[in-house]
Short mmCIF file of C-alpha atoms in Angstrom, two decimals:
data_model
loop_
_atom_site.label_atom_id
_atom_site.label_comp_id
_atom_site.label_asym_id
_atom_site.label_seq_id
_atom_site.Cartn_x
_atom_site.Cartn_y
_atom_site.Cartn_z
CA MET Y 1 -6.86 29.76 1.09
CA CYS Y 2 -9.51 27.03 1.04
CA ARG Y 3 -12.54 26.70 3.16
CA ARG Y 4 -12.94 24.66 6.32
CA THR Y 5 -13.66 21.19 5.50
CA LEU Y 6 -15.27 18.08 7.24
CA ARG Y 7 -15.35 14.53 7.15
CA ALA Y 8 -17.46 11.73 8.94
CA SER Y 9 -15.80 9.65 11.69
CA GLN Y 10 -16.29 5.94 11.69
CA GLN Y 11 -19.06 6.21 14.52
CA GLY Y 12 -20.41 9.03 12.59
CA LYS Y 13 -20.59 6.76 9.21
CA ILE Y 14 -22.37 4.22 11.04
CA LEU Y 15 -25.04 6.89 12.02
CA ILE Y 16 -25.49 8.36 8.67
CA GLY Y 17 -26.03 4.91 7.30
CA GLN Y 18 -28.79 4.07 9.87
CA ALA Y 19 -30.53 7.32 9.29
CA ARG Y 20 -30.32 7.05 5.62
CA LYS Y 21 -32.06 3.59 5.88
CA LYS Y 22 -34.55 4.97 8.40
CA LYS Y 23 -35.82 7.31 5.63
CA GLY Y 24 -36.24 4.75 3.19
CA ARG Y 25 -34.54 6.37 0.32
CA ILE Y 26 -31.84 5.15 -1.97
CA ILE Y 27 -28.88 7.19 -2.44
CA GLU Y 28 -29.47 8.47 -5.66
CA ASP Y 29 -32.99 9.63 -4.54
CA PRO Y 30 -33.19 13.54 -5.88
CA ARG Y 31 -35.11 14.49 -2.87
CA TRP Y 32 -32.12 14.50 -0.70
CA LEU Y 33 -30.50 17.19 -2.88
CA GLU Y 34 -33.68 19.08 -3.00
CA GLU Y 35 -34.03 19.35 0.61
CA ALA Y 36 -30.46 20.05 1.21
CA ILE Y 37 -30.66 23.02 -1.21
CA GLU Y 38 -33.50 24.57 0.63
CA ILE Y 39 -31.46 24.08 3.87
CA PHE Y 40 -28.34 25.63 2.37
CA LYS Y 41 -29.81 28.52 0.95
CA LYS Y 42 -31.62 29.37 4.24
CA PHE Y 43 -28.72 28.92 6.55
CA TYR Y 44 -25.64 29.64 4.66
CA ILE Y 45 -26.05 31.71 1.46
CA ARG Y 46 -28.53 34.60 0.40
CA PRO Y 47 -31.92 33.22 -0.62
CA ASN Y 48 -31.19 34.01 -4.31
CA VAL Y 49 -28.11 31.80 -4.55
CA ARG Y 50 -28.68 28.16 -5.31
CA GLY Y 51 -26.57 25.82 -3.23
CA ALA Y 52 -23.23 25.65 -5.25
CA GLY Y 53 -21.48 22.84 -2.90
CA ILE Y 54 -24.61 20.71 -3.10
CA SER Y 55 -24.56 17.87 -5.68
CA LEU Y 56 -24.77 14.21 -5.96
CA MET Y 57 -21.01 13.95 -5.96
CA SER Y 58 -20.51 15.89 -2.60
CA TRP Y 59 -23.43 13.67 -1.19
CA ARG Y 60 -21.94 10.41 -1.90
CA ARG Y 61 -18.33 11.67 -0.42
CA PHE Y 62 -20.46 12.45 2.65
CA LEU Y 63 -21.96 9.06 2.95
CA TRP Y 64 -18.68 7.05 2.06
CA ALA Y 65 -16.60 9.59 4.23
CA LYS Y 66 -13.41 8.88 2.44
CA ASP Y 67 -12.66 12.65 1.51
CA ARG Y 68 -13.28 15.79 3.18
CA ILE Y 69 -16.07 18.21 1.93
CA GLU Y 70 -16.89 21.75 2.54
CA ALA Y 71 -18.16 22.25 6.03
CA ASN Y 72 -21.45 24.05 5.10
CA THR Y 73 -22.06 21.15 2.77
CA PHE Y 74 -21.18 18.70 5.44
CA LYS Y 75 -23.33 20.37 8.20
CA THR Y 76 -26.38 20.65 5.58
CA PHE Y 77 -26.50 17.02 4.81
CA CYS Y 78 -26.40 16.24 8.55
CA GLN Y 79 -29.24 18.29 8.85
CA VAL Y 80 -31.26 16.42 5.85
CA LEU Y 81 -30.70 13.32 7.94
CA GLY Y 82 -31.92 14.95 11.39
CA LEU Y 83 -28.56 14.63 12.67
CA ASN Y 84 -26.28 16.81 14.79
CA TRP Y 85 -23.16 17.79 12.71
CA GLU Y 86 -20.87 17.49 15.86
CA ASP Y 87 -21.84 14.00 16.67
CA ILE Y 88 -21.00 13.20 13.20
CA ALA Y 89 -17.83 14.69 12.26
CA GLU Y 90 -14.37 13.41 13.12
CA ASN Y 91 -12.55 15.07 16.03
CA GLU Y 92 -9.49 17.09 15.82
CA VAL Y 93 -7.11 14.05 16.44
CA ASP Y 94 -9.15 11.88 13.73
CA ALA Y 95 -8.63 14.81 11.19
CA LYS Y 96 -4.97 14.61 11.76
CA ARG Y 97 -5.07 10.72 10.71
CA ASP Y 98 -6.04 9.96 7.18
CA LEU Y 99 -5.74 5.99 6.64
CA ASN Y 100 -8.51 5.89 4.05
CA GLU Y 101 -6.27 4.35 1.50
CA ALA Y 102 -4.81 1.85 3.86
CA PRO Y 103 -5.62 -1.77 4.09
CA THR Y 104 -8.16 -3.10 6.49
CA ILE Y 105 -6.34 -6.03 8.58
CA TYR Y 106 -8.23 -8.17 10.82
CA ASN Y 107 -5.66 -10.78 11.63
CA PHE Y 108 -2.02 -9.92 11.90
CA PHE Y 109 0.39 -12.84 12.52
CA GLY Y 110 4.43 -12.99 13.38
CA ARG Y 111 6.57 -10.42 11.81
CA THR Y 112 7.70 -9.91 15.32
CA GLN Y 113 11.43 -9.11 14.53
CA GLU Y 114 10.55 -6.96 11.45
CA LEU Y 115 8.02 -4.76 13.40
CA ALA Y 116 10.57 -4.13 16.20
CA GLU Y 117 13.45 -3.32 13.91
CA LEU Y 118 10.92 -0.83 12.03
CA GLN Y 119 9.52 0.74 15.20
CA LYS Y 120 13.08 1.40 16.23
CA TRP Y 121 14.05 3.04 13.02
CA LEU Y 122 11.15 5.42 13.43
CA ILE Y 123 10.67 6.27 16.92
CA GLN Y 124 14.15 5.94 18.35
CA GLU Y 125 16.54 6.57 15.49
CA ARG Y 126 14.21 8.96 13.73
CA CYS Y 127 14.89 7.58 10.12
CA ARG Y 128 13.90 9.97 7.52
CA LEU Y 129 12.97 7.42 4.87
CA ILE Y 130 12.58 3.83 5.35
CA ILE Y 131 11.95 1.38 2.26
CA VAL Y 132 10.38 -1.91 2.93
CA HIS Y 133 10.56 -4.02 -0.28
CA GLY Y 134 9.67 -7.35 -1.24
CA MET Y 135 7.95 -9.30 -3.95
CA GLY Y 136 4.15 -9.14 -4.25
CA GLY Y 137 1.90 -10.81 -1.72
CA ILE Y 138 4.80 -10.99 0.99
CA GLY Y 139 2.61 -8.92 3.52
CA LYS Y 140 4.48 -5.35 2.76
CA SER Y 141 1.06 -3.36 3.34
CA ALA Y 142 -0.32 -5.59 6.40
CA LEU Y 143 3.26 -4.96 8.18
CA ALA Y 144 3.07 -1.37 7.68
CA ARG Y 145 -0.59 -1.01 8.70
CA HIS Y 146 0.12 -2.94 11.90
CA LEU Y 147 3.07 -1.04 12.60
CA VAL Y 148 1.39 2.28 11.80
CA ASP Y 149 -1.49 1.35 14.39
CA ASN Y 150 1.07 0.67 17.17
CA ILE Y 151 3.06 4.01 16.51
CA ALA Y 152 0.54 6.40 15.60
CA ASP Y 153 0.31 8.35 18.83
CA GLN Y 154 3.96 9.28 18.46
CA TYR Y 155 3.16 11.63 15.25
CA ASP Y 156 1.16 14.72 15.02
CA TYR Y 157 0.07 13.88 11.64
CA LEU Y 158 -0.30 10.48 9.77
CA ILE Y 159 -1.42 9.94 6.51
CA TRP Y 160 -1.23 6.78 4.12
CA ILE Y 161 -1.27 7.36 0.38
CA SER Y 162 -1.69 4.60 -2.22
CA LEU Y 163 0.16 4.80 -5.48
CA GLN Y 164 -1.36 2.00 -7.18
CA SER Y 165 -2.99 4.00 -9.57
CA ALA Y 166 -0.20 5.97 -10.16
CA PRO Y 167 -1.59 9.47 -9.53
CA PRO Y 168 0.32 12.43 -10.92
CA PHE Y 169 2.76 13.84 -8.67
CA ALA Y 170 0.97 17.27 -8.55
CA GLN Y 171 -2.13 15.17 -7.36
CA THR Y 172 -0.19 13.77 -4.62
CA VAL Y 173 1.45 16.97 -3.48
CA ILE Y 174 -2.08 18.79 -3.38
CA LYS Y 175 -3.12 15.78 -1.06
CA LEU Y 176 -0.32 16.29 1.20
CA ILE Y 177 -0.38 20.16 1.54
CA GLN Y 178 -4.38 20.17 2.33
CA PHE Y 179 -3.81 17.21 4.82
CA LEU Y 180 -0.89 18.91 6.79
CA SER Y 181 -2.46 22.42 6.45
CA GLN Y 182 -5.95 21.05 7.45
CA CYS Y 183 -7.11 22.61 4.58
CA GLU Y 184 -5.90 26.05 5.10
CA LYS Y 185 -4.01 25.74 1.82
CA GLU Y 186 -5.46 23.97 -1.41
CA GLU Y 187 -2.19 23.54 -3.20
CA GLY Y 188 1.71 24.14 -2.89
CA ASN Y 189 5.13 22.46 -3.98
CA ILE Y 190 7.80 20.13 -2.46
CA SER Y 191 9.22 23.13 -0.42
CA GLN Y 192 6.13 23.84 1.42
CA ILE Y 193 5.55 20.15 2.18
CA MET Y 194 9.18 20.19 3.53
CA GLN Y 195 8.41 23.00 5.81
CA TYR Y 196 5.26 21.07 7.36
CA LEU Y 197 7.77 17.94 7.85
CA HIS Y 198 10.27 20.20 9.73
CA HIS Y 199 7.73 22.19 11.97
CA GLN Y 200 5.36 18.86 12.70
CA ARG Y 201 6.17 15.30 13.46
CA CYS Y 202 4.78 13.80 10.32
CA LEU Y 203 4.57 9.98 9.27
CA ILE Y 204 3.67 9.66 5.46
CA VAL Y 205 3.23 6.11 4.04
CA LEU Y 206 3.27 5.75 0.26
CA ASP Y 207 2.28 2.16 -0.89
CA GLY Y 208 3.01 0.95 -4.26
CA TRP Y 209 6.23 2.77 -5.23
CA GLU Y 210 6.88 0.40 -8.07
CA GLU Y 211 3.80 1.60 -10.04
CA ILE Y 212 5.56 5.14 -10.10
CA THR Y 213 8.79 3.85 -11.31
CA GLU Y 214 7.45 1.85 -14.30
CA GLU Y 215 7.68 4.68 -16.54
CA ASP Y 216 10.46 7.13 -16.75
CA ASN Y 217 8.54 10.29 -17.22
CA GLU Y 218 8.04 13.97 -15.64
CA ASP Y 219 5.96 12.41 -12.86
CA THR Y 220 8.63 9.79 -11.93
CA THR Y 221 11.20 12.44 -11.69
CA SER Y 222 9.27 14.57 -9.42
CA TYR Y 223 8.66 11.81 -7.01
CA LYS Y 224 12.36 10.89 -7.07
CA VAL Y 225 12.97 14.44 -6.15
CA PHE Y 226 10.63 14.35 -3.34
CA LEU Y 227 12.34 11.61 -1.85
CA GLU Y 228 15.75 12.44 -2.07
CA ARG Y 229 14.57 15.76 -0.46
CA VAL Y 230 13.08 13.86 2.48
CA ALA Y 231 16.05 11.42 2.79
CA LYS Y 232 18.53 14.47 2.54
CA GLU Y 233 17.08 17.57 4.08
CA ALA Y 234 16.91 18.07 8.31
CA HIS Y 235 13.26 17.53 9.33
CA ARG Y 236 11.06 16.01 12.31
CA SER Y 237 9.24 13.62 10.08
CA SER Y 238 9.54 9.98 8.47
CA LEU Y 239 8.51 8.73 5.04
CA LEU Y 240 7.70 4.88 4.89
CA LEU Y 241 7.75 3.60 1.24
CA LEU Y 242 6.71 0.16 0.24
CA SER Y 243 7.43 -1.41 -2.91
CA ARG Y 244 7.77 -4.43 -4.68
CA GLU Y 245 11.40 -3.72 -6.12
CA LYS Y 246 14.14 -2.15 -4.14
CA THR Y 247 14.55 1.63 -5.19
CA GLN Y 248 17.72 1.77 -7.15
CA ASN Y 249 18.16 5.64 -7.43
CA ILE Y 250 17.78 5.82 -3.57
CA THR Y 251 20.15 2.98 -2.66
CA ILE Y 252 22.99 5.57 -2.76
CA LEU Y 253 20.97 7.59 -0.11
CA GLU Y 254 21.23 4.47 2.34
CA GLY Y 255 22.91 5.41 5.49
CA GLN Y 256 22.45 7.12 8.76
CA LEU Y 257 19.11 8.12 8.29
CA VAL Y 258 17.86 6.07 5.39
CA ARG Y 259 16.78 2.47 5.65
CA PHE Y 260 16.00 -0.56 3.65
CA LYS Y 261 14.23 -3.72 4.71
CA ARG Y 262 13.69 -6.58 2.74
CA LEU Y 263 10.66 -8.55 3.74
CA GLY Y 264 11.10 -12.37 3.14
CA VAL Y 265 8.68 -15.27 3.21
CA LEU Y 266 7.01 -16.36 6.66
CA THR Y 267 8.74 -18.82 8.71
CA CYS Y 268 7.01 -22.07 9.25
CA GLU Y 269 5.68 -21.05 12.68
CA GLU Y 270 4.19 -17.77 11.66
CA ALA Y 271 2.77 -19.70 8.42
CA LYS Y 272 1.28 -22.31 10.90
CA GLU Y 273 -0.40 -19.42 12.61
CA ILE Y 274 -2.34 -18.51 9.56
CA LEU Y 275 -3.12 -21.89 8.56
CA ARG Y 276 -4.83 -22.43 12.13
CA ALA Y 277 -6.54 -19.12 11.82
CA GLU Y 278 -8.24 -20.25 8.41
CA SER Y 279 -9.26 -23.38 10.40
CA LEU Y 280 -6.90 -25.91 8.58
CA PHE Y 281 -5.90 -28.90 10.44
CA GLY Y 282 -3.64 -31.84 9.71
CA THR Y 283 -0.41 -33.58 11.45
CA ASP Y 284 2.23 -31.68 12.50
CA SER Y 285 4.38 -32.95 9.60
CA GLU Y 286 1.69 -32.06 7.18
CA LEU Y 287 1.38 -28.65 8.42
CA GLU Y 288 4.99 -28.03 8.28
CA GLU Y 289 5.41 -29.07 4.67
CA PHE Y 290 2.31 -26.98 3.91
CA SER Y 291 3.83 -23.84 5.30
CA ARG Y 292 7.16 -24.61 3.50
CA ARG Y 293 5.68 -25.06 0.12
CA TYR Y 294 3.37 -21.73 0.20
CA SER Y 295 5.44 -19.48 2.29
CA ASN Y 296 4.26 -16.21 0.53
CA PRO Y 297 1.19 -14.98 2.88
CA TRP Y 298 -0.90 -13.99 0.10
CA ILE Y 299 -0.49 -17.31 -1.84
CA LEU Y 300 -0.88 -19.28 1.50
CA LYS Y 301 -4.13 -17.69 2.41
CA ARG Y 302 -5.30 -18.51 -1.39
CA ILE Y 303 -4.61 -22.00 -1.13
CA ALA Y 304 -5.82 -22.32 2.48
CA GLN Y 305 -9.32 -21.04 1.17
CA SER Y 306 -9.27 -23.62 -1.56
CA VAL Y 307 -8.80 -26.46 0.83
CA ARG Y 308 -11.48 -25.22 3.32
CA THR Y 309 -13.90 -25.24 0.48
CA VAL Y 310 -12.88 -28.50 -1.06
CA PHE Y 311 -11.81 -30.61 2.18
CA ASP Y 312 -13.45 -28.57 4.92
CA GLY Y 313 -9.86 -27.49 6.32
CA ASP Y 314 -8.41 -31.03 6.26
CA ILE Y 315 -4.97 -30.48 4.50
CA SER Y 316 -4.43 -34.50 4.44
CA PRO Y 317 -5.55 -35.14 1.03
CA PHE Y 318 -4.41 -31.93 -0.27
CA MET Y 319 -0.88 -32.64 0.60
CA ALA Y 320 -0.84 -35.90 -1.32
CA ASN Y 321 -0.63 -33.91 -4.60
CA SER Y 322 2.40 -31.61 -5.86
CA ILE Y 323 2.45 -27.88 -5.34
CA LEU Y 324 -0.64 -26.09 -6.80
CA VAL Y 325 -0.30 -23.19 -9.04
CA ASP Y 326 -3.98 -22.20 -10.08
CA ASP Y 327 -5.13 -19.51 -12.68
CA VAL Y 328 -5.40 -16.91 -10.00
CA ILE Y 329 -2.03 -17.34 -8.56
CA THR Y 330 -0.78 -17.65 -12.28
CA ASP Y 331 -2.20 -14.34 -13.03
CA PHE Y 332 -1.02 -12.73 -9.85
CA LEU Y 333 2.94 -14.10 -10.63
CA ASP Y 334 2.36 -13.04 -14.47
CA ARG Y 335 2.02 -9.42 -13.44
CA GLN Y 336 5.23 -9.69 -11.54
CA PHE Y 337 7.15 -11.01 -14.23
CA GLU Y 338 5.91 -8.68 -16.86
CA LYS Y 339 7.98 -6.13 -15.18
CA LEU Y 340 11.32 -8.20 -15.66
CA LYS Y 341 13.71 -7.83 -18.26
CA LYS Y 342 14.32 -10.67 -20.82
CA ALA Y 343 17.75 -11.31 -19.25
CA GLU Y 344 16.37 -11.77 -15.54
CA ILE Y 345 13.44 -13.99 -16.78
CA ASN Y 346 16.09 -16.33 -18.76
CA LEU Y 347 18.33 -16.65 -15.74
CA ILE Y 348 15.15 -17.69 -13.29
CA TYR Y 349 14.47 -20.21 -16.03
CA TRP Y 350 18.23 -21.57 -15.63
CA VAL Y 351 17.64 -21.81 -11.97
CA ALA Y 352 14.44 -23.67 -12.51
CA ILE Y 353 16.02 -26.11 -14.93
CA ARG Y 354 18.53 -27.04 -12.29
CA ARG Y 355 15.58 -27.60 -10.00
CA ASN Y 356 16.89 -25.25 -7.19
CA SER Y 357 20.46 -26.48 -7.20
CA ALA Y 358 22.24 -23.71 -9.24
CA SER Y 359 25.47 -22.68 -8.16
CA TRP Y 360 27.31 -19.50 -9.69
CA TYR Y 361 29.82 -21.51 -11.32
CA GLN Y 362 27.12 -23.49 -12.84
CA LEU Y 363 25.02 -20.60 -14.03
CA VAL Y 364 28.36 -19.07 -15.36
CA GLU Y 365 28.80 -22.37 -17.58
CA ASP Y 366 25.15 -22.53 -18.66
CA THR Y 367 24.66 -18.92 -19.93
CA ASN Y 368 28.36 -18.41 -21.26
CA GLN Y 369 27.06 -18.28 -24.70
CA PHE Y 370 24.55 -15.77 -24.06
CA LEU Y 371 25.40 -13.54 -21.13
CA SER Y 372 28.92 -11.95 -20.37
CA TYR Y 373 30.31 -12.44 -16.91
CA ASN Y 374 29.46 -8.91 -15.91
CA GLN Y 375 25.66 -9.18 -17.28
CA LEU Y 376 25.25 -12.53 -15.52
CA PHE Y 377 26.38 -10.77 -12.16
CA GLN Y 378 24.38 -7.76 -12.50
CA THR Y 379 21.24 -9.90 -13.44
CA LEU Y 380 21.68 -12.25 -10.34
CA ASN Y 381 22.27 -9.28 -8.05
CA ASP Y 382 19.16 -7.54 -9.42
CA LEU Y 383 16.82 -10.57 -8.77
CA LEU Y 384 18.26 -11.09 -5.28
CA GLU Y 385 18.19 -7.53 -4.11
CA ARG Y 386 15.76 -5.47 -6.34
CA HIS Y 387 13.06 -8.03 -7.36
CA SER Y 388 13.53 -10.22 -4.31
CA LEU Y 389 12.44 -13.37 -6.48
CA LEU Y 390 15.81 -15.63 -5.87
CA VAL Y 391 17.23 -16.26 -2.61
CA LYS Y 392 20.46 -17.82 -1.41
CA ASN Y 393 20.69 -20.88 0.11
CA THR Y 394 23.95 -20.52 2.23
CA GLU Y 395 23.69 -24.04 4.15
CA ASP Y 396 25.26 -25.66 1.10
CA ILE Y 397 28.67 -25.09 -0.42
CA PRO Y 398 28.96 -23.69 -2.59
CA THR Y 399 26.27 -21.36 -1.96
CA LEU Y 400 22.86 -22.35 -4.21
CA PHE Y 401 20.62 -20.01 -5.75
CA ILE Y 402 17.00 -20.99 -5.23
CA LEU Y 403 13.23 -20.17 -6.01
CA ASP Y 404 10.29 -20.31 -3.69
CA PRO Y 405 8.53 -23.69 -4.34
CA VAL Y 406 5.53 -22.05 -5.84
CA ILE Y 407 7.74 -19.73 -8.33
CA LEU Y 408 9.58 -22.98 -9.14
CA LYS Y 409 6.59 -24.67 -10.43
CA TYR Y 410 5.24 -21.41 -12.00
CA THR Y 411 8.19 -20.84 -13.68
CA ASN Y 412 8.36 -24.69 -14.94
CA ASN Y 413 5.05 -24.40 -16.33
CA LYS Y 414 5.92 -21.08 -18.01
CA PHE Y 415 9.28 -22.65 -19.46
CA ILE Y 416 7.26 -25.52 -20.82
CA GLU Y 417 4.52 -23.51 -22.21
CA SER Y 418 6.91 -21.10 -23.83
CA ASN Y 419 9.14 -23.91 -25.56
CA PHE Y 420 5.88 -25.73 -26.74
CA GLN Y 421 4.69 -22.41 -28.53
CA GLU Y 422 8.32 -21.56 -30.09
CA ILE Y 423 8.87 -25.24 -31.30
CA VAL Y 424 5.25 -25.28 -32.84
CA GLN Y 425 5.88 -22.04 -34.37
CA LEU Y 426 9.11 -23.08 -35.81
CA ILE Y 427 7.64 -26.22 -37.16
CA GLU Y 428 4.81 -24.44 -38.74
CA SER Y 429 7.06 -21.31 -40.22
CA GLN Y 430 10.31 -23.34 -40.77
CA LYS Y 431 11.96 -20.02 -39.61
CA ILE Y 432 14.70 -19.91 -36.71
CA GLU Y 433 15.29 -16.46 -35.14
CA GLY Y 434 18.38 -18.15 -33.05
CA THR Y 435 16.82 -16.49 -29.74
CA GLU Y 436 14.19 -19.25 -28.99
CA LEU Y 437 14.27 -20.72 -25.40
CA PHE Y 438 15.23 -24.06 -26.89
CA ILE Y 439 18.35 -22.46 -28.40
CA THR Y 440 19.48 -20.48 -25.44
CA HIS Y 441 18.44 -22.95 -22.65
CA SER Y 442 19.13 -26.66 -22.24
CA LEU Y 443 16.28 -28.84 -21.25
CA ILE Y 444 18.83 -31.13 -19.71
CA THR Y 445 22.15 -30.04 -18.01
CA GLU Y 446 23.96 -33.02 -19.08
CA LYS Y 447 27.03 -34.02 -16.57
CA PRO Y 448 28.07 -37.34 -15.41
CA GLU Y 449 27.37 -36.10 -11.66
CA ASP Y 450 23.90 -34.87 -12.70
CA GLU Y 451 22.48 -38.14 -13.59
CA GLU Y 452 19.51 -37.98 -11.02
CA LEU Y 453 18.94 -34.53 -11.88
CA ASN Y 454 18.87 -35.33 -15.61
CA GLN Y 455 16.16 -37.96 -15.07
CA GLU Y 456 14.13 -35.35 -13.18
CA GLN Y 457 14.72 -32.76 -15.91
CA PHE Y 458 13.35 -35.39 -18.31
CA ARG Y 459 10.39 -36.00 -16.38
CA ARG Y 460 9.45 -32.45 -15.36
CA ILE Y 461 10.66 -30.62 -18.74
CA VAL Y 462 11.14 -32.81 -21.55
CA ARG Y 463 8.06 -35.31 -21.18
CA PRO Y 464 5.45 -32.63 -20.68
CA ILE Y 465 6.73 -30.78 -23.90
CA GLN Y 466 6.62 -33.81 -26.13
CA LYS Y 467 3.09 -34.68 -24.62
CA MET Y 468 1.87 -31.22 -25.81
CA LEU Y 469 3.22 -31.72 -29.25
CA LEU Y 470 2.06 -34.99 -29.50
CA THR Y 471 -1.33 -33.93 -28.46
CA LYS Y 472 -1.37 -31.25 -31.44
CA TRP Y 473 -0.04 -33.81 -33.84
CA GLY Y 474 -1.60 -37.07 -32.95
CA SER Y 475 0.72 -39.57 -33.87
CA GLN Y 476 4.52 -40.36 -32.39
CA GLN Y 477 5.79 -41.31 -35.75
CA GLN Y 478 4.34 -37.90 -37.22
CA LEU Y 479 5.82 -35.55 -34.42
CA GLU Y 480 9.21 -37.53 -34.83
CA ASP Y 481 9.13 -36.88 -38.51
CA LYS Y 482 8.56 -33.10 -37.81
CA LEU Y 483 11.26 -32.71 -35.17
CA ARG Y 484 13.83 -34.45 -37.31
CA ASN Y 485 12.91 -31.79 -40.01
CA VAL Y 486 13.78 -29.26 -37.33
CA LEU Y 487 17.25 -31.08 -36.93
CA SER Y 488 17.76 -30.73 -40.62
CA LEU Y 489 16.75 -26.93 -40.60
CA LEU Y 490 19.29 -26.22 -37.77
CA GLU Y 491 22.09 -27.85 -39.61
CA ASP Y 492 21.16 -25.78 -42.88
CA ARG Y 493 21.18 -22.32 -40.96
CA LYS Y 494 24.27 -23.70 -39.42
CA LEU Y 495 23.21 -23.02 -35.94
CA SER Y 496 25.79 -24.68 -34.16
CA GLN Y 497 26.03 -22.52 -31.03
CA GLY Y 498 23.14 -22.95 -28.47
CA TYR Y 499 21.26 -25.92 -27.32
CA GLY Y 500 18.83 -26.09 -30.05
CA TYR Y 501 19.88 -29.51 -31.75
CA ARG Y 502 20.59 -31.26 -28.46
CA ASN Y 503 17.07 -30.31 -27.11
CA ILE Y 504 15.17 -31.41 -30.17
CA SER Y 505 17.23 -34.65 -29.96
CA TYR Y 506 15.70 -35.14 -26.29
CA LEU Y 507 12.41 -34.48 -27.68
CA ILE Y 508 13.05 -37.12 -30.42
CA SER Y 509 13.91 -39.73 -27.59
CA ALA Y 510 11.19 -38.91 -25.58
CA CYS Y 511 8.66 -39.69 -28.51
CA ASN Y 512 9.89 -43.59 -27.85
CA PHE Y 513 9.95 -43.45 -24.25
CA ALA Y 514 7.07 -45.69 -22.73
CA GLU Y 515 5.28 -44.35 -19.80
CA SER Y 516 7.39 -45.81 -17.09
CA ARG Y 517 9.66 -45.10 -14.39
CA THR Y 518 12.52 -46.55 -15.75
CA PRO Y 519 15.27 -44.11 -16.31
CA ILE Y 520 15.75 -43.15 -19.97
CA GLN Y 521 19.04 -43.38 -21.48
CA LEU Y 522 19.51 -39.75 -22.87
CA ARG Y 523 21.38 -39.65 -26.12
CA GLN Y 524 21.63 -36.93 -28.71
CA GLU Y 525 21.03 -37.32 -32.53
CA THR Y 526 24.22 -37.78 -34.60
CA ARG Y 527 25.02 -34.90 -36.72
#
């Protein structure tokens, strides 16, 4: 059985900071520990025993108030600062609320419907397991924190655990056991946790589930077993799981007391609320277009900060340009795309090539040389349901699959850069693997009815690749010669399948294209 532990309340933390500054010493000053050891020996242990609980680590934990420390050590540190420990320690209610790993939310806007639905599932329907999923930056943690603040008084115990660092399952179990037992037990197992969930009304929030499922190992299996037991066994508590991905192995449990909530982009009105809070201004139409372009809350706030810095909050000059995807946003999206399978990335490229006008039948035609019907169906389903990176536009007939405007711009940039790198490597090495993007994806989707789309594809895909190649080799003629050598190489390797020959032909056409808005006559080189 572990000894009783204490932690400073929020007000106590302020008093600790004031008392420490009044003494005029830095945190690492050895006099703190020297005084503490003398007090500890005098009041709590035999005179010949040194204060085992007194250390720089426990001193820091006391100051930061993130973790509980042994009660006598806590009282000793309070005496060192000249404080009454009862004024500093959190009360009994606070001791049953552990939100130290939860995000701090200063302003929260919108999501009224989502909040009401989640609150109904937790309070009225008493669901055992709720999974809130959606792409990064969409506001899952902010929504959950706002929800938790609203319903905290409905629970005996409330704890928020961040999984961002992928903690071992044993570490999470210990944290739960110590919290739910109020440190009467130091360790335990899933069955003991389930007993607490049965006898007490508890709410557990696990934030960042995708970090756990990234690798298939013993810890991942243990976490999944825990979720399944929470979902299947009778108890009085709830587990709220936040994840970028829809948890596949839990999907089959969806039913009476298990719920999934996909969190989508902000509505225009919700986004405009954030813009006003960020002190941005413009015409109604400009604010609406800004909100439509940047509907991911994290990205919206990132762009809003930049506009406030450069234009003092006036969005009019900013809106004169196309969608901005800066280095920070690129890094943010890179981390999410790194978790995708190759087939998923390739399918996103196809949607981007079609500039958000891809129907099911068009995707079947575009990918038939490289994906079977079943593979396409499963990949499309995963991008829609599991990763929340694609959405359906059901206003059109047939239904179209589309990307968020920022993701479309990011994907287009990534597609251009990848094609450029692959073509450069091919020109320099004279080696073709047959899986290069310029072979598996057509830069232009040629159909008689696609003429307007073809011109846009030429401007937004073919020309940028050609310009990057021209910058590398310096002259139009030299670049054209190298591209014609690639055509010969494709013929020699008998790579008749795929789009390679066609795409290189487009790049050769672009070499002779004058800088103007005059539509180019797209053509392929004669074989």
